[in-house]
Amino acid sequence: MTVVLTGRDLLRDDVVRVARGGERVELASAAADRMATARSVVEERLAAGDQIYGSSTAAGVLKRTGLDTAESATYSNRVVRQHLVGQGADAPPDVVRATMIRLANGFASGYPGVRPLLAQRLIDALNDGTSPRIRILGSVGQSDLAQMADLAAGLFDGVTLEPGEGLALVSSNSFSSGAATLAVDDAWTLLATAEVAGALSLEALVANLDGLHPGIEDAHPHRGLRTSLANLRRLLDGSALHTPGTARALQDPLSFRTLPHQLGACRDAFDHTDTLLAVELNGSQGNPIVLVEERRVVPTANFESLPLSSALDYLRIAFASLLASSSERSVKLLESPWSGLPTGLASSGDPGDPGLSYLGIAAQSMAAEARLLAAPVSFELVSTAHAEGIEDRMSLAPLAGRRLAEMTLLGARVVAIELAVATQAIDLRALPARGVGTEIAAATVRRHVPFLARDATVPDLESLVDAVRRRAFSRSDPSPAGPDATYIDR
């Protein structure tokens, strides 16, 4: 299905389909008309002698420098070259493509006042697979100037830009927003998979399922908690754990007992972030903006990305706790005093066999790294000296998104370990009945990780980690064709 850009209704899923799935893109005819009308306003105001930042004046520290007609004709191309100060490694192709579709959609809104040609050139590049180099470092988040200059230089070399178009190309947070979109989407995959892994751990411990009673959500009515409780009940429907007297303890360790509450908190943080992200994917991020109805060009600070940056901070903080508890559940299941099973879930019966014990250390190490990535960045300070003291703010939105992406990569491994450990414990217990959803999940694990038999080497989990990232455990509906699905509600 082609993604049609209107400037108003781009979705996270649209960005992911284009950035990672190669979905084709089109510019809505109404959006092209809107852009042409907005461009006519810019030309009208310039002809009337209005001072327009970045069109009849230079930008940044040279904001007071006026441009005559000849200078104005070349400044847009020069301003792109002047901002080629990016540093560091190249952004992955999917991040570049996400940046491109966000920028094109921003142009389609008409607010930047650029010609439809600019949006169409971005769209053509997306459709033919062109992926220009964008370096990841150098933005403070108040417009991703360095990254957007890289993109503009890669795609618009040889294009004569009209007044204001150079600034419109570099002055947006499209890099931050695009990268954040992919990271948030990966966070959803991780959250849904963590729900499945948690249900498997409850079954593996033979936990007390009173902790999933529907009365809990009425007594503590958080929206996310209600959803997670329902999903865990669905995953464990039919499990032997529902048989009275089966639970091994009245009060399980907190990493098990508070599982629905932690999942619910992450869901609430995710929903908050996803809502703000939807605004950033469609809202104006540039300076200035064109108000067609008023025939005006108005300076703004719409490049302020604190809503997105602080939301990404919030999401990382919530996920850090979730991953810490995931690693703790794995360690508990590997320890005989907690699980009631052999140390390391070894099947050999040899007291000197560590089984999967050392996977617990790996899980703890990666959960610790993930926690360090949770430190907030959105309130970082900046020197007030730049641009004569005017540019005295930073949100570090690119860093906020990059840290979330790194956290989800670590998290996929932490949760994969929990999936493998819990499935080994369940197999050792040989419960008379498994949950409908946990049965599917355990079968999926076994497609990638074998049962640890006597004298076997600890299995490589790379295939399972890849399955987690491919959403093998987090699709919305159970598939009658195979085990690659579980019962998860959004």
CSV table of C-alpha atoms in Angstrom, one decimal:
chain,number,residue,atom,x,y,z
A,1,MET,CA,0.0,0.0,0.0
A,2,THR,CA,1.4,3.4,-1.0
A,3,VAL,CA,1.9,6.0,1.7
A,4,VAL,CA,0.3,9.3,0.5
A,5,LEU,CA,1.7,12.4,2.2
A,6,THR,CA,-0.8,15.0,3.1
A,7,GLY,CA,1.2,16.9,5.7
A,8,ARG,CA,-1.4,16.1,8.3
A,9,ASP,CA,-1.9,12.4,9.0
A,10,LEU,CA,1.5,10.5,8.8
A,11,LEU,CA,1.5,7.6,11.2
A,12,ARG,CA,4.3,5.8,13.0
A,13,ASP,CA,3.4,2.7,11.0
A,14,ASP,CA,3.7,4.6,7.8
A,15,VAL,CA,7.2,5.7,8.6
A,16,VAL,CA,8.3,2.2,9.5
A,17,ARG,CA,6.8,0.7,6.3
A,18,VAL,CA,8.7,3.2,4.2
A,19,ALA,CA,11.9,3.3,6.2
A,20,ARG,CA,12.2,-0.5,6.7
A,21,GLY,CA,9.8,-2.0,4.2
A,22,GLY,CA,10.5,0.1,1.1
A,23,GLU,CA,6.9,1.1,0.8
A,24,ARG,CA,6.3,3.6,-2.0
A,25,VAL,CA,5.4,7.2,-1.3
A,26,GLU,CA,3.2,9.8,-3.1
A,27,LEU,CA,2.5,13.4,-2.6
A,28,ALA,CA,-1.2,14.2,-2.3
A,29,SER,CA,-2.4,16.6,-5.0
A,30,ALA,CA,-4.1,18.8,-2.4
A,31,ALA,CA,-0.8,19.0,-0.6
A,32,ALA,CA,1.1,20.0,-3.7
A,33,ASP,CA,-1.5,22.7,-4.3
A,34,ARG,CA,-1.2,23.9,-0.7
A,35,MET,CA,2.6,24.1,-1.1
A,36,ALA,CA,2.3,26.1,-4.3
A,37,THR,CA,-0.1,28.5,-2.6
A,38,ALA,CA,2.2,28.9,0.4
A,39,ARG,CA,5.2,29.5,-1.9
A,40,SER,CA,3.3,32.3,-3.6
A,41,VAL,CA,2.8,34.0,-0.2
A,42,VAL,CA,6.5,34.0,0.4
A,43,GLU,CA,7.2,35.5,-3.0
A,44,GLU,CA,4.5,38.1,-2.5
A,45,ARG,CA,5.9,39.2,0.9
A,46,LEU,CA,9.5,39.3,-0.5
A,47,ALA,CA,8.3,41.4,-3.4
A,48,ALA,CA,6.6,43.8,-0.9
A,49,GLY,CA,9.9,44.3,0.9
A,50,ASP,CA,9.1,42.3,4.1
A,51,GLN,CA,12.1,41.1,6.2
A,52,ILE,CA,11.8,37.3,6.2
A,53,TYR,CA,14.4,35.3,8.3
A,54,GLY,CA,16.4,33.1,6.0
A,55,SER,CA,15.0,34.6,2.8
A,56,SER,CA,15.8,38.3,2.9
A,57,THR,CA,18.2,37.9,5.8
A,58,ALA,CA,21.0,35.4,6.6
A,59,ALA,CA,20.5,32.9,9.4
A,60,GLY,CA,21.9,32.1,12.8
A,61,VAL,CA,24.7,34.3,14.0
A,62,LEU,CA,24.3,36.4,10.8
A,63,LYS,CA,20.6,37.0,11.4
A,64,ARG,CA,21.0,40.8,11.1
A,65,THR,CA,22.7,40.6,7.7
A,66,GLY,CA,20.3,41.6,5.0
A,67,LEU,CA,20.5,40.0,1.6
A,68,ASP,CA,20.1,41.9,-1.6
A,69,THR,CA,18.4,40.3,-4.6
A,70,ALA,CA,21.6,38.8,-6.0
A,71,GLU,CA,22.7,37.4,-2.6
A,72,SER,CA,19.2,36.1,-1.9
A,73,ALA,CA,19.3,34.1,-5.1
A,74,THR,CA,22.3,32.1,-4.0
A,75,TYR,CA,22.0,32.2,-0.2
A,76,SER,CA,19.8,29.1,0.1
A,77,ASN,CA,22.4,26.9,-1.5
A,78,ARG,CA,25.1,28.5,0.5
A,79,VAL,CA,23.3,28.0,3.8
A,80,VAL,CA,23.2,24.2,3.2
A,81,ARG,CA,27.0,24.1,2.7
A,82,GLN,CA,27.6,26.3,5.7
A,83,HIS,CA,25.9,23.7,8.0
A,84,LEU,CA,27.8,20.7,6.9
A,85,VAL,CA,29.4,20.2,10.3
A,86,GLY,CA,28.1,16.7,11.2
A,87,GLN,CA,30.4,14.3,13.0
A,88,GLY,CA,30.7,10.7,13.7
A,89,ALA,CA,29.3,7.5,12.1
A,90,ASP,CA,26.8,7.4,9.4
A,91,ALA,CA,23.2,6.9,10.4
A,92,PRO,CA,21.7,3.5,9.3
A,93,PRO,CA,19.7,3.6,6.0
A,94,ASP,CA,16.3,3.1,7.8
A,95,VAL,CA,17.0,6.2,9.9
A,96,VAL,CA,17.9,8.2,6.8
A,97,ARG,CA,14.7,7.1,5.1
A,98,ALA,CA,12.6,7.9,8.2
A,99,THR,CA,14.2,11.4,8.2
A,100,MET,CA,13.4,11.8,4.5
A,101,ILE,CA,9.7,10.9,4.8
A,102,ARG,CA,9.3,13.2,7.8
A,103,LEU,CA,10.8,16.1,6.0
A,104,ALA,CA,8.7,15.5,2.9
A,105,ASN,CA,5.6,15.3,5.0
A,106,GLY,CA,6.6,18.5,6.8
A,107,PHE,CA,6.9,20.3,3.4
A,108,ALA,CA,3.5,18.9,2.4
A,109,SER,CA,1.9,20.8,5.2
A,110,GLY,CA,2.6,24.0,3.4
A,111,TYR,CA,4.0,25.8,6.5
A,112,PRO,CA,7.6,25.9,5.3
A,113,GLY,CA,6.7,27.8,2.1
A,114,VAL,CA,8.8,25.7,-0.3
A,115,ARG,CA,8.0,24.6,-3.8
A,116,PRO,CA,6.4,21.1,-4.3
A,117,LEU,CA,9.6,20.3,-6.2
A,118,LEU,CA,11.4,19.8,-2.9
A,119,ALA,CA,8.9,17.3,-1.5
A,120,GLN,CA,8.8,15.5,-4.8
A,121,ARG,CA,12.6,15.2,-4.9
A,122,LEU,CA,12.6,13.6,-1.5
A,123,ILE,CA,9.8,11.2,-2.5
A,124,ASP,CA,11.6,10.2,-5.7
A,125,ALA,CA,14.7,9.4,-3.7
A,126,LEU,CA,12.7,7.3,-1.3
A,127,ASN,CA,11.0,5.4,-4.2
A,128,ASP,CA,14.3,4.7,-6.1
A,129,GLY,CA,16.2,3.7,-2.9
A,130,THR,CA,18.6,6.6,-2.7
A,131,SER,CA,20.0,6.9,0.8
A,132,PRO,CA,22.3,9.9,1.3
A,133,ARG,CA,24.9,10.0,4.0
A,134,ILE,CA,23.8,11.6,7.3
A,135,ARG,CA,26.3,11.8,10.2
A,136,ILE,CA,24.7,11.1,13.6
A,137,LEU,CA,26.5,13.7,15.8
A,138,GLY,CA,26.4,17.4,16.0
A,139,SER,CA,22.7,18.4,16.7
A,140,VAL,CA,21.5,20.0,20.0
A,141,GLY,CA,17.9,19.2,19.0
A,142,GLN,CA,16.8,22.8,18.3
A,143,SER,CA,16.6,21.9,14.6
A,144,ASP,CA,18.9,19.1,13.4
A,145,LEU,CA,21.0,21.5,11.4
A,146,ALA,CA,24.0,19.3,10.8
A,147,GLN,CA,22.1,16.2,9.9
A,148,MET,CA,19.6,18.0,7.7
A,149,ALA,CA,22.4,19.8,5.9
A,150,ASP,CA,24.0,16.4,5.1
A,151,LEU,CA,20.6,15.2,3.7
A,152,ALA,CA,20.1,18.4,1.7
A,153,ALA,CA,23.7,18.2,0.3
A,154,GLY,CA,23.1,14.6,-0.7
A,155,LEU,CA,19.8,15.1,-2.5
A,156,PHE,CA,19.7,18.7,-3.7
A,157,ASP,CA,23.2,19.2,-5.1
A,158,GLY,CA,22.7,20.8,-8.5
A,159,VAL,CA,19.2,22.2,-7.6
A,160,THR,CA,19.0,25.9,-7.5
A,161,LEU,CA,17.1,26.6,-4.3
A,162,GLU,CA,14.9,29.7,-4.0
A,163,PRO,CA,14.9,32.1,-1.1
A,164,GLY,CA,14.1,30.4,2.2
A,165,GLU,CA,14.3,26.9,0.8
A,166,GLY,CA,17.8,26.3,2.1
A,167,LEU,CA,16.8,27.2,5.6
A,168,ALA,CA,13.7,25.1,5.3
A,169,LEU,CA,15.8,22.1,4.4
A,170,VAL,CA,18.2,22.4,7.3
A,171,SER,CA,15.8,23.9,10.0
A,172,SER,CA,13.7,21.0,11.2
A,173,ASN,CA,13.9,18.1,13.6
A,174,SER,CA,13.2,15.6,11.0
A,175,PHE,CA,16.2,13.5,11.9
A,176,SER,CA,15.2,13.4,15.6
A,177,SER,CA,11.6,12.6,14.7
A,178,GLY,CA,12.5,10.0,12.2
A,179,ALA,CA,15.0,8.2,14.4
A,180,ALA,CA,12.7,8.4,17.3
A,181,THR,CA,9.8,6.9,15.3
A,182,LEU,CA,11.8,3.8,14.6
A,183,ALA,CA,13.1,3.5,18.2
A,184,VAL,CA,9.5,3.9,19.6
A,185,ASP,CA,8.3,1.2,17.2
A,186,ASP,CA,11.1,-1.1,18.4
A,187,ALA,CA,10.1,-0.2,22.0
A,188,TRP,CA,6.6,-1.5,21.3
A,189,THR,CA,8.0,-4.8,20.0
A,190,LEU,CA,10.1,-5.1,23.1
A,191,LEU,CA,7.2,-4.3,25.4
A,192,ALA,CA,4.9,-6.8,23.8
A,193,THR,CA,7.6,-9.5,23.9
A,194,ALA,CA,8.4,-8.7,27.5
A,195,GLU,CA,4.7,-9.4,28.3
A,196,VAL,CA,5.0,-12.8,26.7
A,197,ALA,CA,8.3,-13.5,28.5
A,198,GLY,CA,6.8,-12.5,31.8
A,199,ALA,CA,3.8,-14.8,31.3
A,200,LEU,CA,6.2,-17.7,30.6
A,201,SER,CA,8.2,-16.8,33.8
A,202,LEU,CA,5.0,-16.9,35.9
A,203,GLU,CA,4.3,-20.3,34.6
A,204,ALA,CA,8.0,-21.4,35.0
A,205,LEU,CA,8.0,-20.3,38.7
A,206,VAL,CA,4.5,-21.8,39.3
A,207,ALA,CA,3.5,-18.4,40.5
A,208,ASN,CA,0.4,-17.3,42.4
A,209,LEU,CA,-2.0,-16.1,39.7
A,210,ASP,CA,-4.1,-14.2,42.2
A,211,GLY,CA,-1.8,-11.4,41.2
A,212,LEU,CA,-3.8,-11.2,37.9
A,213,HIS,CA,-7.2,-11.0,39.4
A,214,PRO,CA,-9.6,-8.6,37.6
A,215,GLY,CA,-10.3,-6.8,40.8
A,216,ILE,CA,-6.8,-5.4,40.8
A,217,GLU,CA,-7.5,-3.2,37.9
A,218,ASP,CA,-10.6,-1.8,39.5
A,219,ALA,CA,-8.8,-1.1,42.7
A,220,HIS,CA,-5.9,0.6,40.9
A,221,PRO,CA,-7.3,1.8,37.6
A,222,HIS,CA,-4.3,2.7,35.4
A,223,ARG,CA,-5.1,2.1,31.8
A,224,GLY,CA,-1.8,0.3,31.0
A,225,LEU,CA,-2.3,-2.0,34.0
A,226,ARG,CA,-5.7,-3.0,32.9
A,227,THR,CA,-4.4,-3.9,29.4
A,228,SER,CA,-1.4,-5.9,30.7
A,229,LEU,CA,-3.5,-7.8,33.2
A,230,ALA,CA,-5.9,-8.8,30.5
A,231,ASN,CA,-3.1,-9.9,28.2
A,232,LEU,CA,-1.4,-11.9,30.9
A,233,ARG,CA,-4.7,-13.6,31.8
A,234,ARG,CA,-5.2,-14.4,28.1
A,235,LEU,CA,-1.7,-15.8,27.7
A,236,LEU,CA,-2.1,-18.0,30.8
A,237,ASP,CA,-5.7,-19.1,30.0
A,238,GLY,CA,-5.9,-22.8,30.5
A,239,SER,CA,-2.7,-23.1,32.5
A,240,ALA,CA,-2.4,-25.6,35.3
A,241,LEU,CA,-1.5,-22.6,37.5
A,242,HIS,CA,-5.2,-21.8,37.8
A,243,THR,CA,-5.8,-25.1,39.7
A,244,PRO,CA,-6.3,-24.3,43.4
A,245,GLY,CA,-3.3,-25.2,45.5
A,246,THR,CA,-0.9,-25.3,42.6
A,247,ALA,CA,1.0,-22.0,43.4
A,248,ARG,CA,4.3,-22.6,45.2
A,249,ALA,CA,4.0,-19.5,47.4
A,250,LEU,CA,1.4,-17.0,48.7
A,251,GLN,CA,3.7,-14.1,47.9
A,252,ASP,CA,6.1,-14.4,44.9
A,253,PRO,CA,9.2,-12.2,44.6
A,254,LEU,CA,8.3,-8.7,43.5
A,255,SER,CA,9.8,-9.0,40.1
A,256,PHE,CA,7.1,-11.6,39.4
A,257,ARG,CA,4.3,-10.2,41.5
A,258,THR,CA,4.5,-6.6,40.1
A,259,LEU,CA,4.9,-7.8,36.5
A,260,PRO,CA,1.5,-6.5,35.3
A,261,HIS,CA,2.1,-3.2,37.1
A,262,GLN,CA,5.5,-2.7,35.5
A,263,LEU,CA,4.2,-3.7,32.1
A,264,GLY,CA,1.3,-1.3,32.6
A,265,ALA,CA,3.6,1.6,33.5
A,266,CYS,CA,5.6,1.0,30.4
A,267,ARG,CA,2.4,0.9,28.3
A,268,ASP,CA,1.3,4.3,29.8
A,269,ALA,CA,4.7,5.7,29.1
A,270,PHE,CA,4.6,4.3,25.6
A,271,ASP,CA,1.2,5.7,24.8
A,272,HIS,CA,2.2,9.2,26.1
A,273,THR,CA,5.3,9.1,23.9
A,274,ASP,CA,3.5,7.7,20.9
A,275,THR,CA,0.9,10.5,21.1
A,276,LEU,CA,3.5,13.2,21.2
A,277,LEU,CA,5.4,11.6,18.3
A,278,ALA,CA,2.3,11.7,16.2
A,279,VAL,CA,2.3,15.5,16.6
A,280,GLU,CA,5.9,15.7,15.7
A,281,LEU,CA,5.4,13.6,12.5
A,282,ASN,CA,2.8,16.1,11.2
A,283,GLY,CA,3.4,19.4,13.0
A,284,SER,CA,5.5,22.3,11.8
A,285,GLN,CA,9.1,22.2,13.1
A,286,GLY,CA,10.6,25.1,11.1
A,287,ASN,CA,11.2,28.8,11.4
A,288,PRO,CA,9.5,30.8,9.9
A,289,ILE,CA,6.0,29.5,8.9
A,290,VAL,CA,3.7,30.6,6.2
A,291,LEU,CA,0.1,31.5,7.2
A,292,VAL,CA,-1.7,31.3,3.9
A,293,GLU,CA,-5.0,32.7,5.2
A,294,GLU,CA,-3.3,35.8,6.6
A,295,ARG,CA,-0.9,36.1,3.7
A,296,ARG,CA,1.9,36.4,6.3
A,297,VAL,CA,5.3,34.7,7.1
A,298,VAL,CA,5.7,34.5,10.8
A,299,PRO,CA,8.9,33.7,12.9
A,300,THR,CA,8.4,30.8,15.3
A,301,ALA,CA,10.2,28.5,17.7
A,302,ASN,CA,8.5,25.4,16.5
A,303,PHE,CA,11.9,23.7,16.4
A,304,GLU,CA,11.7,23.3,20.2
A,305,SER,CA,11.6,19.6,20.6
A,306,LEU,CA,11.3,19.3,24.4
A,307,PRO,CA,7.9,17.5,24.2
A,308,LEU,CA,9.5,14.7,22.2
A,309,SER,CA,12.8,14.7,24.0
A,310,SER,CA,11.3,14.6,27.5
A,311,ALA,CA,8.8,11.9,26.4
A,312,LEU,CA,11.7,9.7,25.2
A,313,ASP,CA,13.4,10.2,28.5
A,314,TYR,CA,10.2,9.1,30.3
A,315,LEU,CA,10.0,6.0,28.1
A,316,ARG,CA,13.6,5.0,28.7
A,317,ILE,CA,13.1,5.4,32.5
A,318,ALA,CA,10.1,3.1,32.5
A,319,PHE,CA,11.8,0.5,30.3
A,320,ALA,CA,14.9,0.4,32.4
A,321,SER,CA,12.9,-0.9,35.3
A,322,LEU,CA,11.1,-3.4,33.1
A,323,LEU,CA,14.5,-4.8,31.9
A,324,ALA,CA,16.0,-4.9,35.3
A,325,SER,CA,13.1,-7.0,36.5
A,326,SER,CA,13.3,-9.3,33.5
A,327,SER,CA,16.9,-10.1,34.3
A,328,GLU,CA,16.0,-10.6,37.9
A,329,ARG,CA,13.3,-13.1,36.9
A,330,SER,CA,15.8,-15.0,34.9
A,331,VAL,CA,18.3,-15.2,37.8
A,332,LYS,CA,15.5,-16.3,40.2
A,333,LEU,CA,14.5,-19.1,37.8
A,334,LEU,CA,18.2,-20.2,37.5
A,335,GLU,CA,18.6,-20.4,41.3
A,336,SER,CA,17.3,-23.6,43.0
A,337,PRO,CA,16.1,-21.9,46.2
A,338,TRP,CA,13.7,-19.8,44.3
A,339,SER,CA,12.6,-22.1,41.5
A,340,GLY,CA,12.7,-25.5,43.2
A,341,LEU,CA,14.5,-26.8,40.2
A,342,PRO,CA,18.1,-27.8,39.6
A,343,THR,CA,20.7,-25.0,39.7
A,344,GLY,CA,20.9,-23.5,36.2
A,345,LEU,CA,17.9,-25.6,35.2
A,346,ALA,CA,20.3,-28.3,34.3
A,347,SER,CA,18.7,-31.6,33.2
A,348,SER,CA,21.7,-33.8,33.9
A,349,GLY,CA,21.1,-34.3,37.6
A,350,ASP,CA,24.8,-33.6,38.1
A,351,PRO,CA,25.3,-31.2,41.0
A,352,GLY,CA,28.4,-29.8,39.2
A,353,ASP,CA,26.5,-28.9,36.0
A,354,PRO,CA,25.9,-25.1,35.9
A,355,GLY,CA,23.3,-25.5,33.1
A,356,LEU,CA,22.1,-22.0,32.0
A,357,SER,CA,23.4,-20.3,35.1
A,358,TYR,CA,25.8,-18.0,33.4
A,359,LEU,CA,23.0,-16.6,31.2
A,360,GLY,CA,21.9,-14.8,34.3
A,361,ILE,CA,25.1,-12.9,34.4
A,362,ALA,CA,24.7,-11.9,30.8
A,363,ALA,CA,21.2,-10.7,31.4
A,364,GLN,CA,22.3,-8.7,34.4
A,365,SER,CA,25.1,-7.0,32.5
A,366,MET,CA,22.9,-5.9,29.6
A,367,ALA,CA,20.1,-4.8,32.0
A,368,ALA,CA,22.7,-2.7,33.8
A,369,GLU,CA,23.8,-1.1,30.5
A,370,ALA,CA,20.2,-0.4,29.7
A,371,ARG,CA,19.7,1.4,33.0
A,372,LEU,CA,22.6,3.6,32.3
A,373,LEU,CA,21.0,4.6,29.0
A,374,ALA,CA,17.9,5.8,31.0
A,375,ALA,CA,19.5,9.0,32.3
A,376,PRO,CA,17.5,11.9,31.1
A,377,VAL,CA,19.0,14.3,28.6
A,378,SER,CA,16.3,16.8,27.8
A,379,PHE,CA,17.3,19.2,30.6
A,380,GLU,CA,21.0,19.4,29.5
A,381,LEU,CA,22.4,22.9,29.6
A,382,VAL,CA,24.0,24.8,26.8
A,383,SER,CA,26.4,27.8,26.6
A,384,THR,CA,24.6,31.1,26.1
A,385,ALA,CA,27.5,32.4,24.0
A,386,HIS,CA,26.5,31.0,20.6
A,387,ALA,CA,24.8,33.3,18.1
A,388,GLU,CA,25.2,36.3,20.4
A,389,GLY,CA,23.3,34.6,23.2
A,390,ILE,CA,20.1,33.9,21.3
A,391,GLU,CA,20.7,30.2,20.7
A,392,ASP,CA,20.7,29.3,24.4
A,393,ARG,CA,18.6,26.1,24.5
A,394,MET,CA,19.1,22.5,23.7
A,395,SER,CA,16.8,19.4,24.0
A,396,LEU,CA,19.2,16.8,22.7
A,397,ALA,CA,16.3,15.0,21.0
A,398,PRO,CA,18.6,13.1,18.7
A,399,LEU,CA,20.5,11.6,21.7
A,400,ALA,CA,17.2,10.8,23.5
A,401,GLY,CA,16.1,8.8,20.5
A,402,ARG,CA,19.5,7.2,19.9
A,403,ARG,CA,19.6,6.0,23.5
A,404,LEU,CA,16.1,4.5,23.3
A,405,ALA,CA,17.2,2.6,20.1
A,406,GLU,CA,20.3,1.3,22.0
A,407,MET,CA,18.1,0.3,24.9
A,408,THR,CA,15.8,-1.7,22.7
A,409,LEU,CA,18.7,-3.6,21.2
A,410,LEU,CA,20.0,-4.5,24.6
A,411,GLY,CA,16.4,-5.2,25.8
A,412,ALA,CA,15.8,-7.7,23.0
A,413,ARG,CA,18.7,-9.7,24.4
A,414,VAL,CA,17.6,-9.4,28.0
A,415,VAL,CA,14.1,-10.6,27.1
A,416,ALA,CA,15.4,-13.3,24.8
A,417,ILE,CA,17.3,-14.7,27.8
A,418,GLU,CA,14.1,-14.6,29.9
A,419,LEU,CA,12.3,-16.5,27.2
A,420,ALA,CA,14.9,-19.2,26.9
A,421,VAL,CA,15.3,-19.6,30.7
A,422,ALA,CA,11.6,-19.7,31.4
A,423,THR,CA,11.0,-22.2,28.6
A,424,GLN,CA,13.7,-24.5,30.0
A,425,ALA,CA,12.1,-24.3,33.4
A,426,ILE,CA,8.6,-25.1,32.0
A,427,ASP,CA,10.0,-28.1,30.1
A,428,LEU,CA,11.6,-29.4,33.3
A,429,ARG,CA,8.5,-29.0,35.3
A,430,ALA,CA,6.3,-30.8,32.7
A,431,LEU,CA,3.1,-29.0,34.0
A,432,PRO,CA,-0.1,-30.9,33.2
A,433,ALA,CA,-1.4,-28.0,31.2
A,434,ARG,CA,0.1,-24.8,29.8
A,435,GLY,CA,-1.6,-21.5,29.0
A,436,VAL,CA,-3.0,-21.1,25.5
A,437,GLY,CA,-0.6,-18.2,24.8
A,438,THR,CA,2.4,-19.6,26.7
A,439,GLU,CA,2.2,-22.9,24.8
A,440,ILE,CA,2.5,-21.0,21.5
A,441,ALA,CA,5.3,-18.8,22.9
A,442,ALA,CA,7.3,-21.9,24.2
A,443,ALA,CA,6.9,-23.6,20.9
A,444,THR,CA,8.3,-20.5,19.2
A,445,VAL,CA,11.3,-20.4,21.6
A,446,ARG,CA,12.0,-24.1,20.8
A,447,ARG,CA,12.2,-23.3,17.1
A,448,HIS,CA,15.2,-21.2,17.8
A,449,VAL,CA,16.7,-22.6,21.1
A,450,PRO,CA,16.9,-26.3,21.9
A,451,PHE,CA,16.2,-27.9,25.3
A,452,LEU,CA,19.5,-27.9,27.3
A,453,ALA,CA,20.1,-31.7,27.5
A,454,ARG,CA,22.8,-33.5,29.5
A,455,ASP,CA,26.3,-32.3,28.7
A,456,ALA,CA,25.0,-29.9,26.0
A,457,THR,CA,26.6,-26.6,25.4
A,458,VAL,CA,24.7,-23.5,26.3
A,459,PRO,CA,22.8,-22.6,23.1
A,460,ASP,CA,23.5,-19.6,21.0
A,461,LEU,CA,20.6,-17.2,21.4
A,462,GLU,CA,21.2,-15.1,18.2
A,463,SER,CA,18.4,-16.7,16.3
A,464,LEU,CA,16.0,-16.1,19.2
A,465,VAL,CA,17.1,-12.5,19.6
A,466,ASP,CA,16.5,-12.0,15.9
A,467,ALA,CA,13.0,-13.6,16.3
A,468,VAL,CA,12.2,-11.1,19.1
A,469,ARG,CA,13.2,-8.2,16.8
A,470,ARG,CA,11.1,-9.6,14.0
A,471,ARG,CA,8.1,-9.6,16.2
A,472,ALA,CA,7.7,-13.4,16.4
A,473,PHE,CA,6.3,-12.9,19.9
A,474,SER,CA,4.4,-9.7,19.5
A,475,ARG,CA,2.0,-9.9,16.6
A,476,SER,CA,-1.6,-8.9,17.3
A,477,ASP,CA,-3.4,-12.1,16.5
A,478,PRO,CA,-2.6,-15.8,16.8
A,479,SER,CA,-1.8,-17.4,13.5
A,480,PRO,CA,-3.5,-20.7,12.6
A,481,ALA,CA,-0.5,-21.4,10.3
A,482,GLY,CA,2.1,-21.7,13.0
A,483,PRO,CA,3.4,-20.7,16.4
A,484,ASP,CA,4.8,-17.3,15.5
A,485,ALA,CA,2.2,-15.4,17.3
A,486,THR,CA,0.7,-14.9,20.8
A,487,TYR,CA,-2.3,-13.2,22.3
A,488,ILE,CA,-1.3,-9.6,22.7
A,489,ASP,CA,-3.6,-6.5,22.6
A,490,ARG,CA,-2.3,-3.1,21.8
